[in-house]
Coordinates of C-alpha atoms in Angstrom, one line a residue:
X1 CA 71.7 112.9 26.0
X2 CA 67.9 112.3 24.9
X3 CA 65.6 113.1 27.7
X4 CA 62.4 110.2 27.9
X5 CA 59.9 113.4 26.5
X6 CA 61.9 114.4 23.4
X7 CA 61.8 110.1 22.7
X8 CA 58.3 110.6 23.2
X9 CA 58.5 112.9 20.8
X10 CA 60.1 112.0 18.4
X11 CA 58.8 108.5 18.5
X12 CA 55.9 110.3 17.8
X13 CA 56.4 112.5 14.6
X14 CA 57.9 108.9 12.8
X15 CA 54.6 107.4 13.4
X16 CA 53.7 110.8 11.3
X17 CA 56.1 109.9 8.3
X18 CA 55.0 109.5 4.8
X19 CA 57.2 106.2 4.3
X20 CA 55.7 104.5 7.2
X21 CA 52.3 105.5 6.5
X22 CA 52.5 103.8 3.3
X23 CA 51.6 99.9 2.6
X24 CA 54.0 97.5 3.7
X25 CA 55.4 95.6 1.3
X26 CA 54.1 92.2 2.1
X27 CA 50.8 91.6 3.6
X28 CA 51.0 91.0 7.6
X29 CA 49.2 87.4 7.8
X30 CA 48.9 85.5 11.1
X31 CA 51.3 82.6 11.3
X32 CA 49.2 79.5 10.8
X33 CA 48.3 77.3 14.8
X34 CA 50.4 74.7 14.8
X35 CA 48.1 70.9 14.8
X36 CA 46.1 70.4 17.6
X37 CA 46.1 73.9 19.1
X38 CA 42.4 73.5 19.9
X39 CA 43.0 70.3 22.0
X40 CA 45.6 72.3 23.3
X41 CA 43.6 75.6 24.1
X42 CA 40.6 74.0 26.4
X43 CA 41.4 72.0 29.6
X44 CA 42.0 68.5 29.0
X45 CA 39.9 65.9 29.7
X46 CA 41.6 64.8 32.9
X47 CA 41.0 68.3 34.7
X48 CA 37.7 68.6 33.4
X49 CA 36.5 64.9 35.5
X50 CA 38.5 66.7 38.4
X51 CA 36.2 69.9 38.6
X52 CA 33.4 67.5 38.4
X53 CA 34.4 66.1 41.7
X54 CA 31.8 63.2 41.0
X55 CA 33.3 60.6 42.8
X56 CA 33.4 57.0 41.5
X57 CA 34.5 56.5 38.0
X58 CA 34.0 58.0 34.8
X59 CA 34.7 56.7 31.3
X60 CA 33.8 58.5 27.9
X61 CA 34.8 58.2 24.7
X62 CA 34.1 60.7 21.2
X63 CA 34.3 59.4 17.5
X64 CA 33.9 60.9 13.9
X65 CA 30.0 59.0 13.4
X66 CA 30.5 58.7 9.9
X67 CA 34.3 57.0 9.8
X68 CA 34.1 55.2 13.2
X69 CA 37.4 56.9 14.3
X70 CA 38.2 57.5 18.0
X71 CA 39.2 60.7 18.5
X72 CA 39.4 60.8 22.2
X73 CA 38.2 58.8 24.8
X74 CA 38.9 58.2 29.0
X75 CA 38.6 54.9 30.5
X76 CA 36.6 53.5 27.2
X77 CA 37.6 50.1 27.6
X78 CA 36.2 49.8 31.2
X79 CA 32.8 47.8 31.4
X80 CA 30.2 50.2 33.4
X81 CA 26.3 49.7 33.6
X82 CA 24.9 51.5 30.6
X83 CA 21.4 52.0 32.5
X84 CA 18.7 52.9 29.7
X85 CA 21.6 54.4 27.0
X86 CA 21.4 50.8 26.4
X87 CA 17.9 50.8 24.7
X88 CA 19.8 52.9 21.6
X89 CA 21.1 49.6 21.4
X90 CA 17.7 47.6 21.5
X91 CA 16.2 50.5 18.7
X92 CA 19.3 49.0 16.1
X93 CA 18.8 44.9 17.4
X94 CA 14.8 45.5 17.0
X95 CA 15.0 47.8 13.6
X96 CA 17.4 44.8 11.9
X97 CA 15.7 41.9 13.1
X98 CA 12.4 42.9 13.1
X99 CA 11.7 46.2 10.3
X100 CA 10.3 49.3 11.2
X101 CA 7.3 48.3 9.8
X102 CA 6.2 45.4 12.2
X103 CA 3.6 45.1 14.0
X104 CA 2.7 43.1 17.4
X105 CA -0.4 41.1 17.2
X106 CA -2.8 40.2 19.6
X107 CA -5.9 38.0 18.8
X108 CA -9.6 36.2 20.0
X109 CA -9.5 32.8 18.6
X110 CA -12.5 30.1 18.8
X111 CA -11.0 26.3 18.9
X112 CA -14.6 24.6 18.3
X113 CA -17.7 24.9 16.2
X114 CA -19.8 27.9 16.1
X115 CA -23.5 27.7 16.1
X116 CA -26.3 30.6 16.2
X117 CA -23.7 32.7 18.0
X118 CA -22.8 29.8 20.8
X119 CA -19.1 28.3 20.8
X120 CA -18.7 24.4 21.4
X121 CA -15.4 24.5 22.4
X122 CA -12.7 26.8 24.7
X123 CA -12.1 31.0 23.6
X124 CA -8.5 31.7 23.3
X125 CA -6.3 35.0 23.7
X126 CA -3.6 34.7 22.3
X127 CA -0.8 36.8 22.9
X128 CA 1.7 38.3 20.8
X129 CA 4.1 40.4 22.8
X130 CA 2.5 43.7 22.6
X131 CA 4.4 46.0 25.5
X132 CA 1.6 48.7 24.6
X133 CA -1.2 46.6 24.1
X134 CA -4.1 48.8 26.5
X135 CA -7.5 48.3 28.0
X136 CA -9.0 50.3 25.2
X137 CA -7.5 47.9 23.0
X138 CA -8.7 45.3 24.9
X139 CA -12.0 47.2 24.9
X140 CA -11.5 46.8 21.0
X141 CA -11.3 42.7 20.9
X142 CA -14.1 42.5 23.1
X143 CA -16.3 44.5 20.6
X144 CA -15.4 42.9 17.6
X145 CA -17.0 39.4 19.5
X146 CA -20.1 41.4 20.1
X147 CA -20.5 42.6 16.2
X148 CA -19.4 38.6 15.1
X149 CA -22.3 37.8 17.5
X150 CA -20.8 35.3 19.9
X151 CA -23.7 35.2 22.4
X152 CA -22.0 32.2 24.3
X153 CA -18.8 30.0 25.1
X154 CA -19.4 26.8 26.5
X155 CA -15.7 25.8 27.1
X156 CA -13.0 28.3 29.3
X157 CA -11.5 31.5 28.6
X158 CA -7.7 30.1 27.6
X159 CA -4.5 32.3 27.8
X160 CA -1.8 31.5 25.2
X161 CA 0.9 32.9 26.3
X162 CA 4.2 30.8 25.4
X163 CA 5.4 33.3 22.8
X164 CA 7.8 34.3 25.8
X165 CA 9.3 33.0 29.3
X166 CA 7.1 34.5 31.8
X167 CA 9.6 37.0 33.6
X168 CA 8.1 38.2 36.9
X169 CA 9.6 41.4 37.3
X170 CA 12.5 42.9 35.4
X171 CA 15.1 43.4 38.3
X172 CA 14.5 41.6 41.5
X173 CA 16.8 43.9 43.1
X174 CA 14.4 47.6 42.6
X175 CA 12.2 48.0 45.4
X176 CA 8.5 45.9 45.2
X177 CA 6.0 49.1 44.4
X178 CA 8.1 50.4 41.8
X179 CA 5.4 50.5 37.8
X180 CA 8.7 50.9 35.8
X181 CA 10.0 47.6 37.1
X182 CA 6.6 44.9 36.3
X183 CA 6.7 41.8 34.6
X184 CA 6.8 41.3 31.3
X185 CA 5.1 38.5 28.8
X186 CA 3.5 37.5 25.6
X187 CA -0.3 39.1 27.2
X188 CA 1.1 42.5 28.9
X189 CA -2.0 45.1 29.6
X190 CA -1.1 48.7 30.4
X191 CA 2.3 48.5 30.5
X192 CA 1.7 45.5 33.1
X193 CA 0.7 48.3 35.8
X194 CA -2.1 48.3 37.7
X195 CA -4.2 51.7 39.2
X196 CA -4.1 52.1 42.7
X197 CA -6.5 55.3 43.8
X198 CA -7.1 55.6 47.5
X199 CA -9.6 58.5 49.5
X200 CA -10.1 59.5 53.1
X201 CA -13.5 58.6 54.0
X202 CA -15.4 58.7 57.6
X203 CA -14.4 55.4 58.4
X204 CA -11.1 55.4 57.1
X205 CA -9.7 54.8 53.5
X206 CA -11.9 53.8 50.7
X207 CA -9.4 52.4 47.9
X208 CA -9.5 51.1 44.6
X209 CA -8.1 48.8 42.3
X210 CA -9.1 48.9 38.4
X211 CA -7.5 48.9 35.2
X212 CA -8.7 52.2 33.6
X213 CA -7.8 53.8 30.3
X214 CA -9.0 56.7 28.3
X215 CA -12.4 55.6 27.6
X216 CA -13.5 52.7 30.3
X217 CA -12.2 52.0 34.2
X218 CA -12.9 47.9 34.1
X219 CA -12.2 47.3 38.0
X220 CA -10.0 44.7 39.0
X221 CA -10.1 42.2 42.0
X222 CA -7.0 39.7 41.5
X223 CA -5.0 42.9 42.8
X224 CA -6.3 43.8 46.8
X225 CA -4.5 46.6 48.5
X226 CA -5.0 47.4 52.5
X227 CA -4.1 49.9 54.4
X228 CA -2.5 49.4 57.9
X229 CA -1.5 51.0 60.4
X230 CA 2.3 51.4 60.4
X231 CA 4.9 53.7 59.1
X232 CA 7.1 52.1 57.3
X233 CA 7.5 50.5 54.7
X234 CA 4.8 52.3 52.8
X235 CA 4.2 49.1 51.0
X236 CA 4.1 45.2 51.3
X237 CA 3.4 42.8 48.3
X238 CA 3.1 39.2 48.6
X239 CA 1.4 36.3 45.8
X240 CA -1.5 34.2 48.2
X241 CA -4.4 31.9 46.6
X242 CA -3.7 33.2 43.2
X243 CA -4.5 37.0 44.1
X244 CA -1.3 39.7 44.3
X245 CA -1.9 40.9 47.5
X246 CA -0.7 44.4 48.8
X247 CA -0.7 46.6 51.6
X248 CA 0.2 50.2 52.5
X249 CA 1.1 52.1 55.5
X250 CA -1.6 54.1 56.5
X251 CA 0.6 57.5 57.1
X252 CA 2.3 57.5 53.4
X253 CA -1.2 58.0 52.2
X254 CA -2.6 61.6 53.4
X255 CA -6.1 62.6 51.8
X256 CA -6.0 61.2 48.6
X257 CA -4.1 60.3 46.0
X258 CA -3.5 57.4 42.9
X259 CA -0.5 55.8 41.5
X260 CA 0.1 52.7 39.5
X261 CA 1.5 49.8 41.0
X262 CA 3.6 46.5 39.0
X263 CA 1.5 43.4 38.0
X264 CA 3.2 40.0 38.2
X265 CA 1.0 37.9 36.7
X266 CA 0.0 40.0 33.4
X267 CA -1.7 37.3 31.7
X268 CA -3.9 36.5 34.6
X269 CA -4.8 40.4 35.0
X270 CA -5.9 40.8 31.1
X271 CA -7.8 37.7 31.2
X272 CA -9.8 39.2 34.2
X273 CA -10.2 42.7 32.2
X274 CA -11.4 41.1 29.6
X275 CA -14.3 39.0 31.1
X276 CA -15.7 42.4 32.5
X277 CA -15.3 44.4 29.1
X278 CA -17.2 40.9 27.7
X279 CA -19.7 40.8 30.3
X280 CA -20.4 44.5 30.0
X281 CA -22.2 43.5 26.4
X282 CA -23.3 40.0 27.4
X283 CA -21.1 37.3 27.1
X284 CA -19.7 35.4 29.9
X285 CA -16.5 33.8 30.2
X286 CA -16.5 31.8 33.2
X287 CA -13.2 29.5 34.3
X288 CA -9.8 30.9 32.7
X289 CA -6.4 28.5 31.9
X290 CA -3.4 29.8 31.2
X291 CA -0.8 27.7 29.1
X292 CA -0.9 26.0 25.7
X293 CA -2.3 26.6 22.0
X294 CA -5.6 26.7 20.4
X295 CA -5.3 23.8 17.6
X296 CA -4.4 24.4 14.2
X297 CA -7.7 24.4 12.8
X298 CA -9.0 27.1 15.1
X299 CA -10.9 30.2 14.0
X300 CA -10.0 33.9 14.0
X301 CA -12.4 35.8 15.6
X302 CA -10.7 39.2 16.3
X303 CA -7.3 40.9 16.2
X304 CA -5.4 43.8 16.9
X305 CA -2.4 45.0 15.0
X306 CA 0.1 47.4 17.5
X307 CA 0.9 50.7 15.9
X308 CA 4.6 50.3 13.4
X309 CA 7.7 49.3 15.6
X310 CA 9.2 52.8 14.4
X311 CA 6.3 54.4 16.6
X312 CA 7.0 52.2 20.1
X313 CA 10.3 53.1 19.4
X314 CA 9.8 56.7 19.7
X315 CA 7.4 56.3 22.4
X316 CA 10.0 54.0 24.3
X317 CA 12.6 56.5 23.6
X318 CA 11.2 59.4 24.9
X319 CA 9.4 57.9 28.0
X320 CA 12.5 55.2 28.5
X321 CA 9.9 52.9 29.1
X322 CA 11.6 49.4 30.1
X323 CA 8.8 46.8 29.6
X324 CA 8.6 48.0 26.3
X325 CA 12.5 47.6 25.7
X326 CA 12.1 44.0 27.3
X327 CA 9.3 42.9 24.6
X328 CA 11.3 44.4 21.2
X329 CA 14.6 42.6 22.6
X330 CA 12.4 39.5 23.2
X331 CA 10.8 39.4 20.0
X332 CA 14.3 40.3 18.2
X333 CA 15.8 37.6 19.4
X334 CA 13.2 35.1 18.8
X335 CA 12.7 36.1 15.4
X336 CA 16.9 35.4 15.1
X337 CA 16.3 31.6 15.8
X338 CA 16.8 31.8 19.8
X339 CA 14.1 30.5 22.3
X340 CA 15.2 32.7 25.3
X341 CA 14.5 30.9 29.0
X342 CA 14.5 34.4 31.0
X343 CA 15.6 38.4 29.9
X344 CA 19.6 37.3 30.4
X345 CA 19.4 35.1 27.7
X346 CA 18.0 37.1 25.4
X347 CA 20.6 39.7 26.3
X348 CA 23.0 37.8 25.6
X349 CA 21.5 37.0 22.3
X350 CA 21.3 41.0 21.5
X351 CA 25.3 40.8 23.2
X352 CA 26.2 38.4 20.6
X353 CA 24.7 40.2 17.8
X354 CA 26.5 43.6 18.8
X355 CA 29.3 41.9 18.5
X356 CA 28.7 40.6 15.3
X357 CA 27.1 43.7 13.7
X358 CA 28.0 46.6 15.1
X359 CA 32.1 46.6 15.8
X360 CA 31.3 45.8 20.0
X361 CA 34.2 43.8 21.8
X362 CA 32.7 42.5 24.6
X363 CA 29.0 43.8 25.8
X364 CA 27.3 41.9 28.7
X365 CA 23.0 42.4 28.7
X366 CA 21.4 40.7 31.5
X367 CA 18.4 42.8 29.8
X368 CA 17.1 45.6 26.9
X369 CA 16.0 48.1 29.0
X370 CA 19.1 48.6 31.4
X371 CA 17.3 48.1 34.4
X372 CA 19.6 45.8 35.9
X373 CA 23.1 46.6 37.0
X374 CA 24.8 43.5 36.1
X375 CA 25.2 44.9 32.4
X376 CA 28.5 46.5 31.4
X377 CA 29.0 48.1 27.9
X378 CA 32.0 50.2 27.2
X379 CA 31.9 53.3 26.0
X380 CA 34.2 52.8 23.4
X381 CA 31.8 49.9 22.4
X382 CA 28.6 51.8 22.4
X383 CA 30.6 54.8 20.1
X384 CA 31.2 52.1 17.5
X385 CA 27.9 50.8 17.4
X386 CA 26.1 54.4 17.5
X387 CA 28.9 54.9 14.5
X388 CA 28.0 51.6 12.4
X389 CA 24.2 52.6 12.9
X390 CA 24.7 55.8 11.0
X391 CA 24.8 59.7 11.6
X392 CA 21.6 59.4 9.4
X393 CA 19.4 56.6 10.9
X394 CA 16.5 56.1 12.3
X395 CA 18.4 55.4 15.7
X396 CA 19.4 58.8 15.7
X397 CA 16.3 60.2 14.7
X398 CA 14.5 58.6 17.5
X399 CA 17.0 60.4 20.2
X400 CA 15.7 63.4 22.2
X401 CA 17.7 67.0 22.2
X402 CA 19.9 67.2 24.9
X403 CA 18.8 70.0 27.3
X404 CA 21.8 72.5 27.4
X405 CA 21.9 74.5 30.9
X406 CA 23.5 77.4 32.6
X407 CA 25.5 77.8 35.8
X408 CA 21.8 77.9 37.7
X409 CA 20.3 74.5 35.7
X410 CA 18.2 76.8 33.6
X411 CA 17.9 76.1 30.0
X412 CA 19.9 78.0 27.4
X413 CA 18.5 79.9 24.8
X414 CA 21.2 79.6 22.1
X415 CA 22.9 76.4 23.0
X416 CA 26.3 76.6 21.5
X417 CA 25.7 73.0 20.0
X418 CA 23.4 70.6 19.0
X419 CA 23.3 67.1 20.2
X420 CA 20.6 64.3 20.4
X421 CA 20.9 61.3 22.9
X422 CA 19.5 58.7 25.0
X423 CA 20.0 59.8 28.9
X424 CA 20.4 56.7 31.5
X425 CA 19.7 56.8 35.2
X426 CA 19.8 54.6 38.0
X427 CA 20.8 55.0 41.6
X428 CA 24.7 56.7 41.8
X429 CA 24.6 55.8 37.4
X430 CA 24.2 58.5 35.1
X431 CA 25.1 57.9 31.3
X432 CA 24.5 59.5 28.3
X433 CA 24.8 58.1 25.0
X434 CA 24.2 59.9 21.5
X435 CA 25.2 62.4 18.7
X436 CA 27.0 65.9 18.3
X437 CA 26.6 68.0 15.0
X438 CA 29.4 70.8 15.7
X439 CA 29.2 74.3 14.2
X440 CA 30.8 73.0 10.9
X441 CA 28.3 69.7 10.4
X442 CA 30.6 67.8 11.3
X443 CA 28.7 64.5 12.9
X444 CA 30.0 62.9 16.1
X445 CA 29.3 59.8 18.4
X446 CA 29.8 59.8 21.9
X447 CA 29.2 58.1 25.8
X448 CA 29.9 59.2 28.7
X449 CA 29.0 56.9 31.8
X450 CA 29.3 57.6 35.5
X451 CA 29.0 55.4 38.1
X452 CA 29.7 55.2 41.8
X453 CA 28.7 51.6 42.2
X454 CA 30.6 51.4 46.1
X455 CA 28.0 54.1 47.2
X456 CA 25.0 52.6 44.8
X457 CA 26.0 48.7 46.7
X458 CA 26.1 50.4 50.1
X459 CA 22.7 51.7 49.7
X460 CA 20.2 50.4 52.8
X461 CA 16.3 49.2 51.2
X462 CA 14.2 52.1 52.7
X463 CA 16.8 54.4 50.3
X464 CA 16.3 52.2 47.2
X465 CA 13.6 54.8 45.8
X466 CA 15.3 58.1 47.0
X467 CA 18.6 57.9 48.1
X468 CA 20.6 60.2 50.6
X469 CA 22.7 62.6 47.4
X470 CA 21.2 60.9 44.4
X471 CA 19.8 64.0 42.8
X472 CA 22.9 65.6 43.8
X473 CA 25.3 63.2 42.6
X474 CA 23.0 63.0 39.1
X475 CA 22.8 67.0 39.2
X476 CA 27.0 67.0 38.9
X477 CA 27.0 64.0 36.4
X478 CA 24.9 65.6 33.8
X479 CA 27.1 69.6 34.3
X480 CA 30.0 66.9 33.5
X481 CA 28.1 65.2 30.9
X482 CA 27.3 69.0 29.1
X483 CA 31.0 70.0 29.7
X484 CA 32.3 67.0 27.5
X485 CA 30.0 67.8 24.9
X486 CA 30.7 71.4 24.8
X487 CA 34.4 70.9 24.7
X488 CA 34.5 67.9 22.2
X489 CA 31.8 70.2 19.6
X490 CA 35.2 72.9 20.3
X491 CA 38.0 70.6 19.8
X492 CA 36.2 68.9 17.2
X493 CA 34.5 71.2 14.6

């Protein structure tokens, strides 16, 4: 019998041997995973929505953005609101239709005779759609009258403005006060936003309205803001005798402060802007008329040429502006052979087109910007057309790095992946739209939308702004968002 110590032993001294401490005969190589271990190795995409515990409904999908092939997806043929991941979508409709090279114009035209620096006739502006067009620019039109050397218009100021339907806000359904839901039109001035600055003073408030830019603060009457004594709502907008009349509760406002307010009437507002930056070097335009066009024989006097479209694009990209998503979509479809009535028809126009161009089965836009909820996009949809536009193009290029955090929403140092995209938000919506470059190149396309639209519907009006767990619920949906990217850069290398 062996005792356990002389096994020991002995087990021991063969480990010792000459023959085993040679080579082995063959070499000892790993037997190769069997297809789809990786897929197989992380949690799947079912448990990794159940640690989210987000609530509502999520729907994602991944594809190879150089074939266009699915490679996984959750829910992709669902229709959820896109919020502003849908202005990717508006960067590929404006880029075909329109070129990265153009340019909005905006210009000062004389319909009548000019004589020893006096006009016989009416002064247009004619508007061309800019959604950047500023006061300085303004500023600019104004001084290029002065150096022609109009001295005097006998006729009116005249506002041509029937490049577009006049759209009074983007969303009637986002609270009054909010700037990032104003009008939109063919004359838009400072993003169609108006400055609202307010100070304590010994009698009460002393507030003011103007239109200021970088260089000049023209002030501006056709907007009147008074404070009242209430608490709530902090603010109260109604339209009387042709002036956008506002007022504010007189506890929301504390010492100080500024913030810009919505315009509804743009035209109106840069016609007003203008006949101060005019008067300010001596030429008065009295009486202003909005509607109609200066004749065919009328006179240039001044222009201003926006900045490329590539250039807005990356502006409206990286500050998701919406009025500026709402002109390009405008102008897109116009320049396709459609006269648009309001925003939803011109979303459907872009709808049409995605379906036409860029593999998409059935989008609904009742905008470009994704302001309003009524649009649905599926995420297999939006995959396909980030895939048709191209792991190379301008589209992608004009995406922002997604911020990669830790457990504590601190930004890592060494992400373990790179990824561009356009982020979407709205009240109980979070979506996330863009591209993945994994650890071996390889290029991928992905959405991932969340939405709980019960909670969102149930919301009561003084919420609309901040609501009860919406930077809670947005917190979780972008941890989720990061997960799926993490884990589909894994799976899919």
């Amino acid at each position: 019998m062996v005792s356990r110590r002389q096994f020991l032993v002995s087990g021991l001294a063969c480990t010792a041997s000459p023959a085993l401490g040679s080579p082995p005969a063959t070499s000892p190589f790993p037997q190769p995973r069997p297809s789809g271990f990786a897929l197989r190795a992380v949690p799947g995409i079912a448990s990794v929505l159940a640690d989210a515990n987000l609530g509502g409904r999520v729907t994602c999908a991944v594809a190879d953005a150089r074939t266009g092939a699915l490679l996984e997806a959750h829910d992709a043929l669902v229709g959820m609101p896109p919020a502003s991941t849908s202005k990717a979508i508006t960067c590929a409709y404006g880029l075909d239709r329109l070129g990265a090279d153009f340019r909005f114009t905006t210009q000062v035209v004389a319909d009548g005779p000019i004589s020893n620096g006096r006009l016989e006739g009416d002064l247009w502006l004619v508007g061309g759609g800019d959604p950047v067009f500023g006061t300085d620019d303004l500023n600019g039109l104004a001084r290029q009258l002065a150096e022609a050397g109009l001295r005097e218009v006998t006729g009116d100021l005249r506002l041509a403005t029937g490049l577009f339907p006049r759209v009074h806000e983007i969303d009637p359904d986002q609270p009054e006060h909010v700037s990032y839901n104003p009008s939109v039109g063919a004359l838009n001035l400072n993003f169609n936003r108006v400055h609202f600055e307010w100070e304590r003073a010994s009698n009460g408030y002393s507030v003011r309205m103007d239109a200021r830019s970088e260089n000049v603060r023209p002030p501006v009457t056709r907007m009147r803001m008074t404070v009242e004594d209430r608490g709530a709502p902090v603010y109260t907008y109604r339209e009387a005798q042709g002036r956008e009349e506002w007022t504010v509760a007189r506890a929301a406002l504390g010492n100080g402060g500024a913030r810009w307010l919505p315009v509804r009437d743009p035209a109106l507002y840069t016609a007003e802007v203008f006949q101060v930056l005019c008067r300010s070097r001596g030429l008065v335009l009295n009486s202003v008329r909005q509607g109609g066009s200066p004749s065919s024989n009328a006179t240039v006097l001044a222009q201003y040429s926006s900045a490329p479209l590539r250039d807005i694009l990356r502006g409206m990209m990286r500050f998701s502006t919406n009025i500026t998503a709402e002109c390009i979509g405008l102008m897109a479809s116009r320049v396709g052979g459609a006269s648009p009535r309001n925003l939803a028809a011109s979303g459907g126009e872009m709808g049409r087109w995605m379906r036409a161009g860029l593999d998409a089965t059935n989008p609904r836009f009742v905008d470009h910007s994704g302001l309003g909820e009524e649009s649905q996009l599926r995420a297999r949809d939006m995959v396909a057309a980030l895939s048709a536009t191209g792991a190379d193009s301008l589209v992608r290029d004009l995406m922002r790095p997604v911020r990669m955090l830790d457990a504590n929403g601190s930004p890592l140092q060494n992400p373990p992946v790179s990824a561009v995209a356009k982020t979407g938000t709205l009240n109980f919506v979070s979506t996330l739209a863009g591209f993945v470059r994994t650890s071996s190149g390889r290029d991928l396309a992905f959405a991932v939308f969340c939405a709980d639209l019960p909670r969102r519907n149930a919301l009561p009006d003084p919420q609309m702004e901040r609501p009860d767990g919406g930077r809670a619920y947005n917190r979780r949906a972008k941890a989720l968002q990061q997960r799926l990217i993490e884990r589909w850069a894994e799976i899919f290398a």
